[in-house]
CSV table of C-alpha atoms and ligand atoms in Angstrom, one decimal:
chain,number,residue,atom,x,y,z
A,2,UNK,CA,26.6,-15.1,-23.9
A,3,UNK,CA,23.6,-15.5,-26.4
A,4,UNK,CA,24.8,-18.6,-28.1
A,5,UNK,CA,26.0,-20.6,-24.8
A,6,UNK,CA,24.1,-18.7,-22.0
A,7,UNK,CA,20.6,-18.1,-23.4
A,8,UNK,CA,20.0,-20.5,-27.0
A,9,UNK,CA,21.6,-23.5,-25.3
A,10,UNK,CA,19.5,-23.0,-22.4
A,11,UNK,CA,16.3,-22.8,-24.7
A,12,UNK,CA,15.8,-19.0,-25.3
A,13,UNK,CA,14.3,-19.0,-28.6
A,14,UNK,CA,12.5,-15.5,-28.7
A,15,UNK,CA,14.7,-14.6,-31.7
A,16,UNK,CA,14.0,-10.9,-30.9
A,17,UNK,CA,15.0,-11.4,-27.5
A,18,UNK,CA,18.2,-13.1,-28.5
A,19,UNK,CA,18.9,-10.1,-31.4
A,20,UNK,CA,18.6,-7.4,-28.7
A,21,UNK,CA,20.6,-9.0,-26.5
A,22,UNK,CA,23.2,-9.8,-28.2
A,23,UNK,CA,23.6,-6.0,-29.7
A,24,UNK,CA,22.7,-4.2,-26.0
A,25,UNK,CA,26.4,-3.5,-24.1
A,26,UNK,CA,25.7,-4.7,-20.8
A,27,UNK,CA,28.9,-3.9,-19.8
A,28,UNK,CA,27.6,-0.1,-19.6
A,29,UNK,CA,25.0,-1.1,-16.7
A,30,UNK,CA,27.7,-2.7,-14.5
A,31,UNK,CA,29.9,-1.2,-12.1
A,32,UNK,CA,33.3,-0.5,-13.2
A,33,UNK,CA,35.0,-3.0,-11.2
A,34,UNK,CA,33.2,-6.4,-12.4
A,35,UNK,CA,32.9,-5.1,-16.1
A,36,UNK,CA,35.0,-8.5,-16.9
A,37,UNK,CA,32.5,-10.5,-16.0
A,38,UNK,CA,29.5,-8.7,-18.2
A,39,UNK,CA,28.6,-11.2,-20.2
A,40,UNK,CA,28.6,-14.0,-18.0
A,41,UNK,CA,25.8,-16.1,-16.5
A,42,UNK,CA,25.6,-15.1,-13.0
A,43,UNK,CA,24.4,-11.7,-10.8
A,44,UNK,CA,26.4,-9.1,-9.7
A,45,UNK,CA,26.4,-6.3,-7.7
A,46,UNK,CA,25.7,-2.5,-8.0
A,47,UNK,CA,25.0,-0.9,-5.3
A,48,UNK,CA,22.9,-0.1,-2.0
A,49,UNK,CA,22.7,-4.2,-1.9
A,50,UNK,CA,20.8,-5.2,-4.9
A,51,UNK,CA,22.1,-6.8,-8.0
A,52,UNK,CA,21.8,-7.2,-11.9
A,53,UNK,CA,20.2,-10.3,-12.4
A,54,UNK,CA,21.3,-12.7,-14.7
A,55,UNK,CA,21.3,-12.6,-18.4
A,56,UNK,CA,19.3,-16.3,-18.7
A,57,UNK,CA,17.0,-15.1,-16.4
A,58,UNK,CA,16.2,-11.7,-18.0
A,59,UNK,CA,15.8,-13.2,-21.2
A,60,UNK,CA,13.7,-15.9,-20.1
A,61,UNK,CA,11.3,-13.2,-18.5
A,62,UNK,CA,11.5,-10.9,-21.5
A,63,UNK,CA,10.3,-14.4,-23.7
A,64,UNK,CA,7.3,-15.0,-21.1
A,65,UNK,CA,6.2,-11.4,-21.8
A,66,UNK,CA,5.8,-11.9,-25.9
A,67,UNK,CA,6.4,-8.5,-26.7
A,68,UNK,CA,5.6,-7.5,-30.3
A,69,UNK,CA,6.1,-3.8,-30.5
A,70,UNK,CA,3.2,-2.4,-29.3
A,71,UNK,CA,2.8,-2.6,-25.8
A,72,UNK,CA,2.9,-0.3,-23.0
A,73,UNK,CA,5.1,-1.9,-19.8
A,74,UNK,CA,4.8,-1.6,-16.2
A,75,UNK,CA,8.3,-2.7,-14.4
A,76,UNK,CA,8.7,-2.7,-11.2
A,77,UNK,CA,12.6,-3.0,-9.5
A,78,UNK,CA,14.8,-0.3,-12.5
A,79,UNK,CA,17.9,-1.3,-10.6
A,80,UNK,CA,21.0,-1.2,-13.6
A,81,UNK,CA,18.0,-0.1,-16.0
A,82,UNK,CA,19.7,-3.3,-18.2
A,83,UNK,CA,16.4,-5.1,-18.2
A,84,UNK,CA,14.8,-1.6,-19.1
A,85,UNK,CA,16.7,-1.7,-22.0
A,86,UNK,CA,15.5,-4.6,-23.4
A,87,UNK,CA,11.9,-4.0,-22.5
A,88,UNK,CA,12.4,-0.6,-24.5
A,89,UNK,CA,14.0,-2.0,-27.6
A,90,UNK,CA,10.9,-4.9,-27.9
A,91,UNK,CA,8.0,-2.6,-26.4
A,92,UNK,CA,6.2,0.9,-27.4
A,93,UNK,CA,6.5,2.9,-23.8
A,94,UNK,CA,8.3,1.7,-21.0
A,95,UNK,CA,7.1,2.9,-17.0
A,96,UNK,CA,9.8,2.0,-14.7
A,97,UNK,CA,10.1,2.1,-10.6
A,98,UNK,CA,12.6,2.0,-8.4
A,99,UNK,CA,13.1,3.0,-5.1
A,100,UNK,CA,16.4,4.0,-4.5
A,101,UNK,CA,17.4,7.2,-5.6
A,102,UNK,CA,21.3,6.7,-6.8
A,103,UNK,CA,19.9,3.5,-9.0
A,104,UNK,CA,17.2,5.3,-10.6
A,105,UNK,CA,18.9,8.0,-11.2
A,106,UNK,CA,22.3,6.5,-13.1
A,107,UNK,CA,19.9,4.2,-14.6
A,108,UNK,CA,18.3,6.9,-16.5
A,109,UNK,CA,21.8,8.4,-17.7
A,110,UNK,CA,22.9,5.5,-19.0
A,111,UNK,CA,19.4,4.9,-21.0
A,112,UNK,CA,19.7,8.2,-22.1
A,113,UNK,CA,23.2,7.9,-23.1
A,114,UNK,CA,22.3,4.7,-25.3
A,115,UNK,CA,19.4,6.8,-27.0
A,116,UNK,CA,16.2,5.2,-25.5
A,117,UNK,CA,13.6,7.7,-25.4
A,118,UNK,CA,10.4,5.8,-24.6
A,119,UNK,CA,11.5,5.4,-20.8
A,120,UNK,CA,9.3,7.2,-18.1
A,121,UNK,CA,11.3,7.2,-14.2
A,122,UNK,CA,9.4,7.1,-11.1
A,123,UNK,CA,11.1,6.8,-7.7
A,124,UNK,CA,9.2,5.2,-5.1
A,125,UNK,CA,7.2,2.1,-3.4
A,126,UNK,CA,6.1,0.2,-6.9
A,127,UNK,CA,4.4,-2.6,-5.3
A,128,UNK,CA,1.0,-1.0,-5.6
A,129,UNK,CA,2.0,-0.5,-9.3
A,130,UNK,CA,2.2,3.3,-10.9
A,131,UNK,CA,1.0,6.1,-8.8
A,132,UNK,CA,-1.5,7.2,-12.2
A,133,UNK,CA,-4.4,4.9,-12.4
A,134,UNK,CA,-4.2,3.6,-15.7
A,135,UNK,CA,-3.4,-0.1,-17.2
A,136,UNK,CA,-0.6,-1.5,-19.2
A,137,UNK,CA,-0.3,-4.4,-21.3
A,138,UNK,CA,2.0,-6.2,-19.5
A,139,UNK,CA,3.7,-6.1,-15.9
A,140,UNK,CA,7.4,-7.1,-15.0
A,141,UNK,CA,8.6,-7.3,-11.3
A,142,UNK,CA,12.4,-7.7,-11.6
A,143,UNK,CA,12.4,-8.5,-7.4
A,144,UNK,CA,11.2,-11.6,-5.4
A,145,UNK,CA,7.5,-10.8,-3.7
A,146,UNK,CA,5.6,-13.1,-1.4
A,147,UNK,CA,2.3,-12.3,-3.3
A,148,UNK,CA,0.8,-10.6,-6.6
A,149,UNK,CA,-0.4,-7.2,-4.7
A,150,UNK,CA,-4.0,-6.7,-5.8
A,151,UNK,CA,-3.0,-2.9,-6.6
A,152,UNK,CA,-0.9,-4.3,-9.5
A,153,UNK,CA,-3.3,-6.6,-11.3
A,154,UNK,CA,-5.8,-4.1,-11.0
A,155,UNK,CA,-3.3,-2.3,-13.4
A,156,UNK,CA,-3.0,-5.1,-15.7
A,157,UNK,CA,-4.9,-4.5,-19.0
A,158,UNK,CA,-7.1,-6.9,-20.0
A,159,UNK,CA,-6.0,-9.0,-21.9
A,160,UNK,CA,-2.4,-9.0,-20.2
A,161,UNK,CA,0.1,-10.4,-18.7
A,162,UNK,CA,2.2,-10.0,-15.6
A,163,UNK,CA,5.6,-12.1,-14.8
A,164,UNK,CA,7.2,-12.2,-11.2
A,165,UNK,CA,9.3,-14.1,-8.9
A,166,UNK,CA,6.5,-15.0,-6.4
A,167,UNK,CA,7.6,-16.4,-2.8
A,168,UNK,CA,9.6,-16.4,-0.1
A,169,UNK,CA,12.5,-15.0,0.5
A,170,UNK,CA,14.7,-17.6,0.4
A,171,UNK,CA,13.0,-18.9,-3.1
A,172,UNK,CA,10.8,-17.8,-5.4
A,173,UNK,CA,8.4,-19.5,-7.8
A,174,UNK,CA,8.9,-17.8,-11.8
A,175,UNK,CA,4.9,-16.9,-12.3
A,176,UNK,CA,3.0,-15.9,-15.4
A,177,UNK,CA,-0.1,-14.4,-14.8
A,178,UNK,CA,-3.0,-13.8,-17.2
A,179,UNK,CA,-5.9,-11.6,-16.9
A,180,UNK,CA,-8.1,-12.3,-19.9
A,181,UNK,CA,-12.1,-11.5,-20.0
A,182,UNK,CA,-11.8,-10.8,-16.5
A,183,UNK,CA,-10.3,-14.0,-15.3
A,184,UNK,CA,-7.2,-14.4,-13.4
A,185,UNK,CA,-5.0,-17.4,-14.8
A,186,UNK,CA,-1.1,-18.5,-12.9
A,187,UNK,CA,1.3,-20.8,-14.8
A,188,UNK,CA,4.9,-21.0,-12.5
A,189,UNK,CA,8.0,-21.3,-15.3
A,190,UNK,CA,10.6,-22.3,-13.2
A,191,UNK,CA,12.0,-21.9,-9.3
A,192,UNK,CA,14.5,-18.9,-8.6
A,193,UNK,CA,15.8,-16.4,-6.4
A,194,UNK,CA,15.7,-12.4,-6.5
A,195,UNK,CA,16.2,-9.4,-4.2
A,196,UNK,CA,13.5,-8.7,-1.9
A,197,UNK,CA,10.6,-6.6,-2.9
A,198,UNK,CA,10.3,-3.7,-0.3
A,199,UNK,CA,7.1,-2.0,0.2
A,200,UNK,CA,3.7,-1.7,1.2
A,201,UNK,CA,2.8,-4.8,-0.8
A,202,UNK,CA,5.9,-6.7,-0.8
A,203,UNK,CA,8.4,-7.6,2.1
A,204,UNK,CA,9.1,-5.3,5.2
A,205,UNK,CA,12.3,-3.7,5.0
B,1356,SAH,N1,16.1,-5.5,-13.5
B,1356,SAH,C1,17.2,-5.0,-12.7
B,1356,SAH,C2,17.1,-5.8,-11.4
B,1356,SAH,C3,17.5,-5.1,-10.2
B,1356,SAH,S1,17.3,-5.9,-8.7
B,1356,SAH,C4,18.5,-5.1,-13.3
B,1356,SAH,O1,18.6,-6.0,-14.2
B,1356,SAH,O2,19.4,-4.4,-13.0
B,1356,SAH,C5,15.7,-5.4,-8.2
B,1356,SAH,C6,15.4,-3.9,-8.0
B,1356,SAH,O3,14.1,-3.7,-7.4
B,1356,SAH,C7,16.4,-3.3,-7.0
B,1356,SAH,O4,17.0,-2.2,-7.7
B,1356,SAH,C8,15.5,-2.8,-5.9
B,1356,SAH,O5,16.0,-1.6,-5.3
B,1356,SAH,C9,14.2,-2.6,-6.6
B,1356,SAH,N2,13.0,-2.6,-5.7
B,1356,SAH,C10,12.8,-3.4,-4.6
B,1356,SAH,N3,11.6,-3.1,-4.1
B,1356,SAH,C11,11.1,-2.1,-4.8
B,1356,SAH,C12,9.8,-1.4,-4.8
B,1356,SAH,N4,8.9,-1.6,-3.9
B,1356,SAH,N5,9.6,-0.5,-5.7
B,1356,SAH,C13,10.5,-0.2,-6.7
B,1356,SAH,N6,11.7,-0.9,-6.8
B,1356,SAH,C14,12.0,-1.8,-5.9
């Protein structure tokens, strides 16, 4: 998977590559597709969502340039496999997601694998954490028409926040960068997620 899937498709975040080459993403799948763990493509797990794909997780875990020291806002827990990663490259890990059952067997296997810089919070995340505080960087792992305002109010300056920003059909790969107070947007590369549900993403 790392050597076809992600270096020959220009992941070269070599801490992104060594983490995911050692995490066993065969432990965030459901049972019946664990054959197809390490290949390049979604699948399901549950309540309609998916696990997205390995290029595309590494590709936003690149955009973020973690170093070790940041605190991480993600939005859309799902499998908790992108969690993972975040944890293994990041100081503190705050994660959302808004159905129960995923939240809740996301955080057993987490805790299973020994990460224990994780905090849980079921619920709406597209107006961010429900403390008002900042992090360092901002991760939304589902497709969203627009950056909420709520969420870049929560983006540390300086920082960075990556989403899928679009419609629902398509979605534009966004990096956004809040430095001395200004808002910069760089789009990576076109692709498609889940919806967003909430206040400040789609309607259900
Ligand atoms: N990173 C996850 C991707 C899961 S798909 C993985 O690799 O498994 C996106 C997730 O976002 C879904 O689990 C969906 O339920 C969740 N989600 C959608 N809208 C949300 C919202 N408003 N707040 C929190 N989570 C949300």
């Amino acid at each position: 998977m790392v050597q076809f899937h992600l270096r020959g498709r220009g992941i070269a975040d070599l801490r992104v590559l060594d983490i995911m080459g050692r995490l066993p993403r065969e432990a965030f799948i459901t049972p019946g597709y664990a054959n197809q763990a390490y290949a390049d493509n979604p699948l399901p797990i549950g309540v309609g969502q998916t696990i997205s794909q390995p290029y595309i997780v590494a590709l936003m875990t690149q955009c973020l340039t973690l170093t070790g020291t940041e605190e991480v806002l993600e939005i859309g827990t799902g499998s908790g496999y992108q969690t993972a990663i975040l944890a293994s490259l990041a100081r503190r890990i705050y994660t959302v997601e808004r159905f129960y059952e995923l939240a809740e067997s996301a955080q057993a296997v987490l805790a299973r694998l020994g990460f224990d810089n994780i905090e849980y919070y079921i619920g709406d995340g597209s107006g961010g954490w429900p403390d008002v505080r900042t992090f360092d960087r901002i991760i939304l792992t589902a497709g969203i028409p627009d950056i909420p305002g709520p969420l870049l109010d929560q983006l540390a300056d300086p920082g960075w926040l990556v989403a899928p920003v679009g419609p629902e059909t398509s979605q534009m790969l966004q990096i956004v960068e809040k430095k001395e107070g200004r808002i910069t947007t760089q789009s990576v590369c076109a692709c498609r997620f889940v919806k967003l549900i909430g206040k400040y993403g789609f309607n259900a």
